[in-house]
């Protein structure tokens, strides 16, 4: 009887750990960034993407995780700026978005982006100021 309780407890613990991993475990997505929305205060930051070489959309929330382990994310505004630059400079270039969580539409749940790997030319500010303002 005691061994059965130990085995049952281990199975329950394994299921809980697995479910927590699904909810908060890290993941990466190969996507093209198509837009960004939100102001970080009244409207939550969002990064709008499509999977590379497809038309299937994936929306990321982009919010600070604060002191929640293991992410300790405090740079959502900076990440939003990088995503915006990629949208302007390289909308056709696939990038890798790192984050955690799942996309579950009926729970209104989005993965939270933690970083973006993109070619350096897509992240750097344009060297010609007229490219930023659109002037001739």
Tab-separated table of N, CA, C and O in Angstrom:
chain	number	residue	atom	x	y	z
A	1	UNK	N	0.815	-1.194	0.000
A	1	UNK	CA	0.000	0.000	0.000
A	1	UNK	C	0.859	1.259	0.000
A	1	UNK	O	0.558	2.209	-0.718
A	2	UNK	N	1.933	1.275	0.781
A	2	UNK	CA	2.806	2.443	0.879
A	2	UNK	C	3.509	2.701	-0.457
A	2	UNK	O	3.663	3.852	-0.869
A	3	UNK	N	3.911	1.616	-1.139
A	3	UNK	CA	4.567	1.768	-2.441
A	3	UNK	C	3.601	2.325	-3.485
A	3	UNK	O	3.992	3.112	-4.345
A	4	UNK	N	2.340	1.898	-3.425
A	4	UNK	CA	1.341	2.406	-4.369
A	4	UNK	C	1.123	3.904	-4.180
A	4	UNK	O	0.953	4.646	-5.145
A	5	UNK	N	1.119	4.366	-2.924
A	5	UNK	CA	0.968	5.796	-2.655
A	5	UNK	C	2.170	6.582	-3.194
A	5	UNK	O	2.001	7.675	-3.749
A	6	UNK	N	3.358	6.027	-3.024
A	6	UNK	CA	4.562	6.693	-3.535
A	6	UNK	C	4.531	6.784	-5.057
A	6	UNK	O	4.828	7.822	-5.632
A	7	UNK	N	4.143	5.685	-5.699
A	7	UNK	CA	4.059	5.673	-7.173
A	7	UNK	C	2.975	6.636	-7.643
A	7	UNK	O	3.178	7.409	-8.586
A	8	UNK	N	1.827	6.625	-6.991
A	8	UNK	CA	0.737	7.551	-7.339
A	8	UNK	C	1.157	9.005	-7.159
A	8	UNK	O	0.867	9.856	-7.999
A	9	UNK	N	1.837	9.300	-6.072
A	9	UNK	CA	2.335	10.661	-5.830
A	9	UNK	C	3.345	11.081	-6.880
A	9	UNK	O	3.333	12.222	-7.349
A	10	UNK	N	4.228	10.161	-7.268
A	10	UNK	CA	5.221	10.466	-8.301
A	10	UNK	C	4.547	10.729	-9.644
A	10	UNK	O	4.959	11.636	-10.384
A	11	UNK	N	3.522	9.966	-9.971
A	11	UNK	CA	2.793	10.166	-11.236
A	11	UNK	C	2.095	11.534	-11.227
A	11	UNK	O	2.161	12.284	-12.199
A	12	UNK	N	1.431	11.864	-10.124
A	12	UNK	CA	0.756	13.163	-10.017
A	12	UNK	C	1.773	14.296	-10.130
A	12	UNK	O	1.555	15.283	-10.836
A	13	UNK	N	2.898	14.176	-9.460
A	13	UNK	CA	3.949	15.191	-9.529
A	13	UNK	C	4.482	15.332	-10.952
A	13	UNK	O	4.676	16.452	-11.444
A	14	UNK	N	4.687	14.216	-11.647
A	14	UNK	CA	5.168	14.262	-13.033
A	14	UNK	C	4.157	14.963	-13.938
A	14	UNK	O	4.533	15.758	-14.804
A	15	UNK	N	2.873	14.700	-13.728
A	15	UNK	CA	1.837	15.354	-14.537
A	15	UNK	C	1.821	16.853	-14.259
A	15	UNK	O	1.731	17.667	-15.183
A	16	UNK	N	1.934	17.249	-13.004
A	16	UNK	CA	1.944	18.671	-12.653
A	16	UNK	C	3.158	19.364	-13.269
A	16	UNK	O	3.033	20.444	-13.848
A	17	UNK	N	4.320	18.752	-13.184
A	17	UNK	CA	5.527	19.331	-13.771
A	17	UNK	C	5.375	19.455	-15.283
A	17	UNK	O	5.727	20.479	-15.880
A	18	UNK	N	4.817	18.437	-15.924
A	18	UNK	CA	4.599	18.475	-17.370
A	18	UNK	C	3.647	19.612	-17.746
A	18	UNK	O	3.895	20.356	-18.696
A	19	UNK	N	2.547	19.769	-17.019
A	19	UNK	CA	1.589	20.838	-17.306
A	19	UNK	C	2.207	22.216	-17.075
A	19	UNK	O	1.962	23.150	-17.848
A	20	UNK	N	2.998	22.357	-16.035
A	20	UNK	CA	3.693	23.627	-15.802
A	20	UNK	C	4.692	23.929	-16.916
A	20	UNK	O	4.846	25.073	-17.331
A	21	UNK	N	5.362	22.888	-17.397
A	21	UNK	CA	6.308	23.067	-18.506
A	21	UNK	C	5.567	23.527	-19.764
A	21	UNK	O	6.037	24.418	-20.468
A	22	UNK	N	4.409	22.926	-20.037
A	22	UNK	CA	3.620	23.361	-21.189
A	22	UNK	C	3.204	24.821	-21.046
A	22	UNK	O	3.195	25.574	-22.012
A	23	UNK	N	2.852	25.211	-19.848
A	23	UNK	CA	2.361	26.574	-19.617
A	23	UNK	C	3.490	27.596	-19.647
A	23	UNK	O	3.365	28.652	-20.238
A	24	UNK	N	4.604	27.303	-19.005
A	24	UNK	CA	5.665	28.291	-18.864
A	24	UNK	C	6.987	27.900	-19.498
A	24	UNK	O	7.963	28.630	-19.386
A	25	UNK	N	7.060	26.774	-20.173
A	25	UNK	CA	8.316	26.324	-20.763
A	25	UNK	C	8.730	27.164	-21.961
A	25	UNK	O	7.898	27.694	-22.681
A	26	UNK	N	10.024	27.309	-22.188
A	26	UNK	CA	10.507	28.130	-23.300
A	26	UNK	C	10.261	27.454	-24.649
A	26	UNK	O	10.160	26.237	-24.743
A	27	UNK	N	10.168	28.269	-25.687
A	27	UNK	CA	9.975	27.776	-27.035
A	27	UNK	C	10.509	28.823	-28.006
A	27	UNK	O	10.800	29.951	-27.616
A	28	UNK	N	10.641	28.449	-29.271
A	28	UNK	CA	11.079	29.365	-30.321
A	28	UNK	C	10.181	29.172	-31.533
A	28	UNK	O	9.739	28.062	-31.809
A	29	UNK	N	9.937	30.272	-32.248
A	29	UNK	CA	9.088	30.229	-33.429
A	29	UNK	C	9.798	30.948	-34.567
A	29	UNK	O	10.318	32.048	-34.384
A	30	UNK	N	9.800	30.349	-35.749
A	30	UNK	CA	10.346	30.963	-36.964
A	30	UNK	C	9.194	31.696	-37.643
A	30	UNK	O	8.275	31.060	-38.174
A	31	UNK	N	9.219	33.033	-37.591
A	31	UNK	CA	8.094	33.838	-38.078
A	31	UNK	C	8.596	35.067	-38.829
A	31	UNK	O	9.774	35.400	-38.793
A	32	UNK	N	7.666	35.727	-39.495
A	32	UNK	CA	7.907	37.042	-40.082
A	32	UNK	C	7.034	38.019	-39.312
A	32	UNK	O	5.827	37.794	-39.159
A	33	UNK	N	7.628	39.098	-38.819
A	33	UNK	CA	6.881	40.083	-38.048
A	33	UNK	C	6.135	40.989	-39.018
A	33	UNK	O	6.736	41.584	-39.909
A	34	UNK	N	4.816	41.091	-38.836
A	34	UNK	CA	3.999	41.884	-39.751
A	34	UNK	C	3.511	43.180	-39.123
A	34	UNK	O	3.076	44.076	-39.835
A	35	UNK	N	3.559	43.299	-37.810
A	35	UNK	CA	3.110	44.530	-37.171
A	35	UNK	C	3.239	44.468	-35.669
A	35	UNK	O	3.493	43.412	-35.091
A	36	UNK	N	3.083	45.626	-35.053
A	36	UNK	CA	3.111	45.730	-33.594
A	36	UNK	C	1.957	46.635	-33.173
A	36	UNK	O	1.575	47.551	-33.903
A	37	UNK	N	1.399	46.368	-32.019
A	37	UNK	CA	0.309	47.190	-31.495
A	37	UNK	C	0.490	47.376	-29.999
A	37	UNK	O	1.260	46.661	-29.363
A	38	UNK	N	-0.242	48.332	-29.454
A	38	UNK	CA	-0.258	48.545	-28.016
A	38	UNK	C	0.641	49.672	-27.587
A	38	UNK	O	1.575	50.054	-28.274
A	39	UNK	N	0.312	50.211	-26.413
A	39	UNK	CA	1.122	51.281	-25.849
A	39	UNK	C	1.765	50.867	-24.526
A	39	UNK	O	2.467	51.646	-23.908
A	40	UNK	N	1.511	49.634	-24.100
A	40	UNK	CA	2.119	49.133	-22.876
A	40	UNK	C	1.408	49.572	-21.603
A	40	UNK	O	1.736	49.108	-20.527
A	41	UNK	N	0.445	50.479	-21.726
A	41	UNK	CA	-0.292	50.939	-20.538
A	41	UNK	C	-1.762	50.568	-20.666
A	41	UNK	O	-2.232	49.662	-20.017
A	42	UNK	N	-2.483	51.319	-21.496
A	42	UNK	CA	-3.912	51.040	-21.678
A	42	UNK	C	-4.136	49.800	-22.533
A	42	UNK	O	-5.079	49.057	-22.326
A	43	UNK	N	-3.271	49.615	-23.532
A	43	UNK	CA	-3.385	48.482	-24.447
A	43	UNK	C	-2.086	47.685	-24.374
A	43	UNK	O	-1.004	48.226	-24.583
A	44	UNK	N	-2.202	46.403	-24.069
A	44	UNK	CA	-1.029	45.537	-23.928
A	44	UNK	C	-0.238	45.473	-25.236
A	44	UNK	O	-0.811	45.448	-26.315
A	45	UNK	N	1.090	45.459	-25.122
A	45	UNK	CA	1.933	45.276	-26.297
A	45	UNK	C	1.613	43.940	-26.958
A	45	UNK	O	1.478	42.918	-26.287
A	46	UNK	N	1.548	43.939	-28.280
A	46	UNK	CA	1.382	42.714	-29.069
A	46	UNK	C	2.346	42.769	-30.242
A	46	UNK	O	2.609	43.831	-30.800
A	47	UNK	N	2.867	41.619	-30.621
A	47	UNK	CA	3.705	41.486	-31.810
A	47	UNK	C	2.960	40.553	-32.753
A	47	UNK	O	2.717	39.392	-32.421
A	48	UNK	N	2.585	41.079	-33.909
A	48	UNK	CA	1.808	40.319	-34.888
A	48	UNK	C	2.768	39.663	-35.873
A	48	UNK	O	3.643	40.321	-36.420
A	49	UNK	N	2.594	38.365	-36.098
A	49	UNK	CA	3.496	37.618	-36.970
A	49	UNK	C	2.719	36.635	-37.826
A	49	UNK	O	1.545	36.365	-37.569
A	50	UNK	N	3.401	36.109	-38.834
A	50	UNK	CA	2.930	34.943	-39.576
A	50	UNK	C	4.071	33.939	-39.569
A	50	UNK	O	5.244	34.313	-39.569
A	51	UNK	N	3.730	32.657	-39.527
A	51	UNK	CA	4.763	31.637	-39.609
A	51	UNK	C	5.498	31.797	-40.933
A	51	UNK	O	4.894	32.110	-41.955
A	52	UNK	N	6.805	31.583	-40.909
A	52	UNK	CA	7.611	31.719	-42.117
A	52	UNK	C	7.071	30.810	-43.214
A	52	UNK	O	6.748	29.649	-42.964
A	53	UNK	N	6.956	31.344	-44.419
A	53	UNK	CA	6.481	30.613	-45.598
A	53	UNK	C	5.069	30.066	-45.442
A	53	UNK	O	4.754	28.985	-45.929
A	54	UNK	N	4.215	30.793	-44.724
A	54	UNK	CA	2.817	30.377	-44.617
A	54	UNK	C	1.971	31.616	-44.365
A	54	UNK	O	2.479	32.715	-44.221
A	55	UNK	N	0.684	31.419	-44.304
A	55	UNK	CA	-0.226	32.531	-44.017
A	55	UNK	C	-0.848	32.388	-42.632
A	55	UNK	O	-1.707	33.170	-42.258
A	56	UNK	N	-0.396	31.415	-41.853
A	56	UNK	CA	-0.955	31.177	-40.521
A	56	UNK	C	-0.390	32.197	-39.528
A	56	UNK	O	0.818	32.344	-39.381
A	57	UNK	N	-1.272	32.904	-38.859
A	57	UNK	CA	-0.841	33.970	-37.952
A	57	UNK	C	-0.511	33.424	-36.566
A	57	UNK	O	-1.005	32.378	-36.144
A	58	UNK	N	0.341	34.171	-35.870
A	58	UNK	CA	0.657	33.907	-34.473
A	58	UNK	C	0.887	35.257	-33.812
A	58	UNK	O	1.732	36.027	-34.250
A	59	UNK	N	0.098	35.560	-32.808
A	59	UNK	CA	0.208	36.822	-32.093
A	59	UNK	C	0.918	36.550	-30.767
A	59	UNK	O	0.588	35.602	-30.061
A	60	UNK	N	1.894	37.398	-30.458
A	60	UNK	CA	2.612	37.307	-29.186
A	60	UNK	C	2.191	38.453	-28.292
A	60	UNK	O	2.036	39.585	-28.757
A	61	UNK	N	2.010	38.188	-27.019
A	61	UNK	CA	1.906	39.293	-26.082
A	61	UNK	C	3.344	39.647	-25.735
A	61	UNK	O	4.262	38.842	-25.874
A	62	UNK	N	3.560	40.849	-25.330
A	62	UNK	CA	4.905	41.291	-24.991
A	62	UNK	C	4.779	42.092	-23.709
A	62	UNK	O	4.558	43.294	-23.726
A	63	UNK	N	4.862	41.386	-22.588
A	63	UNK	CA	4.727	42.059	-21.301
A	63	UNK	C	5.835	41.621	-20.367
A	63	UNK	O	6.404	40.538	-20.513
A	64	UNK	N	6.152	42.503	-19.440
A	64	UNK	CA	7.194	42.192	-18.474
A	64	UNK	C	6.744	41.052	-17.571
A	64	UNK	O	5.594	41.013	-17.140
A	65	UNK	N	7.662	40.127	-17.320
A	65	UNK	CA	7.381	39.030	-16.402
A	65	UNK	C	7.757	39.416	-14.977
A	65	UNK	O	7.436	38.717	-14.035
A	66	UNK	N	8.464	40.526	-14.845
A	66	UNK	CA	8.888	40.969	-13.516
A	66	UNK	C	9.881	39.988	-12.910
A	66	UNK	O	10.781	39.494	-13.580
A	67	UNK	N	9.696	39.690	-11.658
A	67	UNK	CA	10.607	38.791	-10.955
A	67	UNK	C	10.186	37.331	-11.031
A	67	UNK	O	10.661	36.506	-10.272
A	68	UNK	N	9.286	36.982	-11.966
A	68	UNK	CA	8.830	35.605	-12.110
A	68	UNK	C	9.944	34.751	-12.713
A	68	UNK	O	10.374	35.007	-13.832
A	69	UNK	N	10.443	33.750	-11.972
A	69	UNK	CA	11.486	32.897	-12.535
A	69	UNK	C	10.921	32.031	-13.643
A	69	UNK	O	9.743	31.715	-13.598
A	70	UNK	N	11.671	31.607	-14.610
A	70	UNK	CA	13.093	31.871	-14.816
A	70	UNK	C	13.356	33.037	-15.759
A	70	UNK	O	14.458	33.217	-16.218
A	71	UNK	N	12.345	33.863	-16.082
A	71	UNK	CA	12.493	34.845	-17.152
A	71	UNK	C	12.970	36.211	-16.686
A	71	UNK	O	13.775	36.832	-17.363
A	72	UNK	N	12.482	36.733	-15.575
A	72	UNK	CA	12.907	38.020	-15.051
A	72	UNK	C	12.941	39.081	-16.155
A	72	UNK	O	13.928	39.758	-16.358
A	73	UNK	N	11.850	39.207	-16.893
A	73	UNK	CA	11.794	40.097	-18.055
A	73	UNK	C	11.309	41.487	-17.647
A	73	UNK	O	10.233	41.632	-17.071
A	74	UNK	N	12.115	42.516	-17.980
A	74	UNK	CA	11.782	43.899	-17.667
A	74	UNK	C	11.900	44.804	-18.885
A	74	UNK	O	11.875	46.012	-18.746
A	75	UNK	N	12.046	44.260	-20.090
A	75	UNK	CA	12.374	45.080	-21.261
A	75	UNK	C	11.328	45.018	-22.362
A	75	UNK	O	11.657	45.073	-23.535
A	76	UNK	N	10.056	44.949	-22.007
A	76	UNK	CA	9.032	44.801	-23.044
A	76	UNK	C	8.999	46.000	-23.992
A	76	UNK	O	8.783	45.830	-25.190
A	77	UNK	N	9.232	47.214	-23.506
A	77	UNK	CA	9.237	48.387	-24.385
A	77	UNK	C	10.402	48.314	-25.376
A	77	UNK	O	10.240	48.646	-26.555
A	78	UNK	N	11.566	47.877	-24.905
A	78	UNK	CA	12.722	47.740	-25.800
A	78	UNK	C	12.463	46.669	-26.860
A	78	UNK	O	12.786	46.858	-28.033
A	79	UNK	N	11.888	45.544	-26.453
A	79	UNK	CA	11.590	44.468	-27.402
A	79	UNK	C	10.537	44.924	-28.411
A	79	UNK	O	10.617	44.589	-29.595
A	80	UNK	N	9.580	45.726	-27.967
A	80	UNK	CA	8.570	46.263	-28.872
A	80	UNK	C	9.216	47.179	-29.913
A	80	UNK	O	8.845	47.164	-31.083
A	81	UNK	N	10.199	47.953	-29.500
A	81	UNK	CA	10.913	48.827	-30.422
A	81	UNK	C	11.689	48.022	-31.455
A	81	UNK	O	11.697	48.358	-32.649
A	82	UNK	N	12.334	46.944	-31.040
A	82	UNK	CA	13.060	46.075	-31.972
A	82	UNK	C	12.077	45.460	-32.972
A	82	UNK	O	12.334	45.447	-34.181
A	83	UNK	N	10.944	44.974	-32.493
A	83	UNK	CA	9.944	44.377	-33.385
A	83	UNK	C	9.419	45.415	-34.375
A	83	UNK	O	9.220	45.107	-35.555
A	84	UNK	N	9.234	46.633	-33.933
A	84	UNK	CA	8.767	47.697	-34.816
A	84	UNK	C	9.801	48.004	-35.900
A	84	UNK	O	9.450	48.182	-37.065
A	85	UNK	N	11.073	48.051	-35.509
A	85	UNK	CA	12.146	48.294	-36.485
A	85	UNK	C	12.212	47.174	-37.512
A	85	UNK	O	12.372	47.421	-38.707
A	86	UNK	N	12.072	45.937	-37.072
A	86	UNK	CA	12.092	44.797	-37.992
A	86	UNK	C	10.911	44.892	-38.958
A	86	UNK	O	11.059	44.621	-40.148
A	87	UNK	N	9.764	45.316	-38.463
A	87	UNK	CA	8.583	45.476	-39.326
A	87	UNK	C	8.850	46.498	-40.425
A	87	UNK	O	8.470	46.296	-41.570
A	88	UNK	N	9.515	47.600	-40.074
A	88	UNK	CA	9.811	48.646	-41.060
A	88	UNK	C	10.932	48.267	-42.006
A	88	UNK	O	10.847	48.474	-43.209
A	89	UNK	N	12.023	47.706	-41.458
A	89	UNK	CA	13.250	47.494	-42.242
A	89	UNK	C	13.266	46.171	-43.004
A	89	UNK	O	13.827	46.096	-44.081
A	90	UNK	N	12.710	45.124	-42.432
A	90	UNK	CA	12.825	43.780	-43.015
A	90	UNK	C	11.536	42.971	-42.842
A	90	UNK	O	11.560	41.880	-42.238
A	91	UNK	N	10.408	43.445	-43.350
A	91	UNK	CA	9.168	42.694	-43.110
A	91	UNK	C	9.142	41.320	-43.752
A	91	UNK	O	8.408	40.442	-43.309
A	92	UNK	N	9.970	41.110	-44.782
A	92	UNK	CA	9.959	39.830	-45.492
A	92	UNK	C	10.965	38.824	-44.934
A	92	UNK	O	10.985	37.676	-45.349
A	93	UNK	N	11.791	39.242	-43.982
A	93	UNK	CA	12.853	38.378	-43.451
A	93	UNK	C	12.324	37.553	-42.273
A	93	UNK	O	11.802	38.107	-41.304
A	94	UNK	N	12.445	36.215	-42.344
A	94	UNK	CA	12.052	35.392	-41.190
A	94	UNK	C	13.002	35.630	-40.010
A	94	UNK	O	14.218	35.752	-40.197
A	95	UNK	N	12.446	35.724	-38.828
A	95	UNK	CA	13.221	35.900	-37.610
A	95	UNK	C	12.793	34.817	-36.621
A	95	UNK	O	11.763	34.170	-36.798
A	96	UNK	N	13.581	34.636	-35.585
A	96	UNK	CA	13.235	33.680	-34.535
A	96	UNK	C	12.802	34.457	-33.300
A	96	UNK	O	13.557	35.276	-32.784
A	97	UNK	N	11.574	34.209	-32.877
A	97	UNK	CA	11.061	34.826	-31.653
A	97	UNK	C	11.128	33.780	-30.552
A	97	UNK	O	10.605	32.673	-30.703
A	98	UNK	N	11.785	34.132	-29.465
A	98	UNK	CA	11.875	33.238	-28.306
A	98	UNK	C	10.846	33.704	-27.279
A	98	UNK	O	10.614	34.906	-27.117
A	99	UNK	N	10.238	32.748	-26.609
A	99	UNK	CA	9.248	33.099	-25.612
A	99	UNK	C	8.803	31.888	-24.827
A	99	UNK	O	9.454	30.844	-24.849
A	100	UNK	N	7.686	32.038	-24.158
A	100	UNK	CA	7.151	30.935	-23.375
A	100	UNK	C	5.628	30.993	-23.378
A	100	UNK	O	5.043	32.023	-23.666
A	101	UNK	N	5.026	29.893	-23.101
A	101	UNK	CA	3.590	29.703	-23.036
A	101	UNK	C	3.057	29.184	-24.364
A	101	UNK	O	3.813	28.935	-25.298
A	102	UNK	N	1.769	29.023	-24.440
A	102	UNK	CA	1.102	28.460	-25.603
A	102	UNK	C	0.097	29.448	-26.159
A	102	UNK	O	-0.329	30.365	-25.476
A	103	UNK	N	-0.316	29.211	-27.391
A	103	UNK	CA	-1.425	29.973	-27.969
A	103	UNK	C	-2.664	29.110	-27.859
A	103	UNK	O	-2.780	28.073	-28.508
A	104	UNK	N	-3.580	29.511	-26.999
A	104	UNK	CA	-4.849	28.813	-26.828
A	104	UNK	C	-5.952	29.846	-27.035
A	104	UNK	O	-6.266	30.629	-26.122
A	105	UNK	N	-6.520	29.895	-28.256
A	105	UNK	CA	-7.477	30.947	-28.579
A	105	UNK	C	-8.693	31.017	-27.648
A	105	UNK	O	-9.102	32.091	-27.240
A	106	UNK	N	-9.290	29.893	-27.294
A	106	UNK	CA	-10.505	29.926	-26.494
A	106	UNK	C	-10.249	30.334	-25.047
A	106	UNK	O	-11.171	30.676	-24.323
A	107	UNK	N	-8.982	30.339	-24.616
A	107	UNK	CA	-8.627	30.868	-23.302
A	107	UNK	C	-8.058	32.280	-23.398
A	107	UNK	O	-7.618	32.841	-22.397
A	108	UNK	N	-8.033	32.831	-24.632
A	108	UNK	CA	-7.454	34.149	-24.883
A	108	UNK	C	-6.018	34.212	-24.347
A	108	UNK	O	-5.627	35.153	-23.676
A	109	UNK	N	-5.248	33.159	-24.646
A	109	UNK	CA	-3.883	33.027	-24.138
A	109	UNK	C	-2.897	33.133	-25.302
A	109	UNK	O	-3.069	32.476	-26.330
A	110	UNK	N	-1.868	33.978	-25.138
A	110	UNK	CA	-0.850	34.194	-26.152
A	110	UNK	C	0.514	33.882	-25.558
A	110	UNK	O	0.743	34.132	-24.373
A	111	UNK	N	1.461	33.400	-26.385
A	111	UNK	CA	2.822	33.245	-25.869
A	111	UNK	C	3.429	34.627	-25.602
A	111	UNK	O	3.104	35.593	-26.284
A	112	UNK	N	4.276	34.720	-24.595
A	112	UNK	CA	4.952	35.971	-24.250
A	112	UNK	C	6.339	35.966	-24.883
A	112	UNK	O	7.141	35.084	-24.612
A	113	UNK	N	6.612	36.928	-25.739
A	113	UNK	CA	7.916	37.034	-26.396
A	113	UNK	C	8.957	37.518	-25.389
A	113	UNK	O	8.702	38.451	-24.627
A	114	UNK	N	10.123	36.875	-25.384
A	114	UNK	CA	11.203	37.305	-24.493
A	114	UNK	C	12.396	37.876	-25.259
A	114	UNK	O	13.121	38.702	-24.714
A	115	UNK	N	12.595	37.449	-26.511
A	115	UNK	CA	13.683	38.000	-27.320
A	115	UNK	C	13.430	37.680	-28.785
A	115	UNK	O	12.620	36.820	-29.111
A	116	UNK	N	14.135	38.413	-29.648
A	116	UNK	CA	14.005	38.221	-31.086
A	116	UNK	C	15.399	38.117	-31.678
A	116	UNK	O	16.241	38.981	-31.440
A	117	UNK	N	15.650	37.041	-32.428
A	117	UNK	CA	16.902	36.888	-33.171
A	117	UNK	C	16.632	37.270	-34.612
A	117	UNK	O	15.834	36.619	-35.292
A	118	UNK	N	17.295	38.332	-35.077
A	118	UNK	CA	17.106	38.820	-36.441
A	118	UNK	C	18.466	39.251	-36.986
A	118	UNK	O	19.389	39.513	-36.224
A	119	UNK	N	18.595	39.326	-38.322
A	119	UNK	CA	19.841	39.835	-38.889
A	119	UNK	C	20.122	41.248	-38.362
A	119	UNK	O	19.200	42.043	-38.148
A	120	UNK	N	21.386	41.552	-38.159
A	120	UNK	CA	21.782	42.836	-37.584
A	120	UNK	C	21.257	44.013	-38.406
A	120	UNK	O	20.863	45.029	-37.862
A	121	UNK	N	21.216	43.880	-39.737
A	121	UNK	CA	20.754	44.980	-40.593
A	121	UNK	C	19.293	45.319	-40.334
A	121	UNK	O	18.850	46.432	-40.579
A	122	UNK	N	18.528	44.356	-39.812
A	122	UNK	CA	17.116	44.601	-39.518
A	122	UNK	C	16.927	45.288	-38.168
A	122	UNK	O	15.898	45.929	-37.945
A	123	UNK	N	17.892	45.141	-37.289
A	123	UNK	CA	17.776	45.677	-35.935
A	123	UNK	C	18.372	47.082	-35.833
A	123	UNK	O	17.877	47.915	-35.087
A	124	UNK	N	19.429	47.347	-36.593
A	124	UNK	CA	20.104	48.644	-36.509
A	124	UNK	C	19.230	49.751	-37.071
A	124	UNK	O	18.447	49.543	-37.993
A	125	UNK	N	19.389	50.937	-36.515
A	125	UNK	CA	18.680	52.107	-37.030
A	125	UNK	C	19.255	52.463	-38.391
A	125	UNK	O	20.449	52.266	-38.641
A	126	UNK	N	18.448	52.990	-39.302
A	126	UNK	CA	18.960	53.388	-40.616
A	126	UNK	C	20.022	54.476	-40.453
A	126	UNK	O	19.879	55.374	-39.616
A	127	UNK	N	21.090	54.407	-41.258
A	127	UNK	CA	22.162	55.388	-41.152
A	127	UNK	C	21.798	56.685	-41.841
A	127	UNK	O	22.340	57.744	-41.535
A	128	UNK	N	20.848	56.657	-42.777
A	128	UNK	CA	20.411	57.860	-43.487
A	128	UNK	C	19.177	58.413	-42.787
A	128	UNK	O	18.128	57.761	-42.772
A	129	UNK	N	19.265	59.610	-42.158
A	129	UNK	CA	18.119	60.164	-41.437
A	129	UNK	C	16.869	60.339	-42.296
A	129	UNK	O	15.762	60.297	-41.788
A	130	UNK	N	17.015	60.515	-43.596
A	130	UNK	CA	15.845	60.696	-44.456
A	130	UNK	C	15.015	59.411	-44.542
A	130	UNK	O	13.834	59.444	-44.827
A	131	UNK	N	15.652	58.268	-44.282
A	131	UNK	CA	14.915	57.006	-44.283
A	131	UNK	C	13.941	56.942	-43.106
A	131	UNK	O	12.891	56.315	-43.191
A	132	UNK	N	14.289	57.588	-42.003
A	132	UNK	CA	13.433	57.578	-40.825
A	132	UNK	C	12.248	58.510	-41.012
A	132	UNK	O	11.110	58.180	-40.728
A	133	UNK	N	12.522	59.724	-41.490
A	133	UNK	CA	11.460	60.723	-41.615
A	133	UNK	C	10.694	60.613	-42.921
A	133	UNK	O	9.618	61.162	-43.058
A	134	UNK	N	11.276	59.944	-43.912
A	134	UNK	CA	10.618	59.810	-45.205
A	134	UNK	C	10.802	61.030	-46.084
A	134	UNK	O	10.175	61.160	-47.106
A	135	UNK	N	11.691	61.965	-45.684
A	135	UNK	CA	11.902	63.168	-46.495
A	135	UNK	C	12.900	62.892	-47.596
A	135	UNK	O	13.643	61.912	-47.589
A	136	UNK	N	12.914	63.762	-48.580
A	136	UNK	CA	13.790	63.590	-49.749
A	136	UNK	C	15.098	64.305	-49.556
A	136	UNK	O	15.257	65.345	-49.169
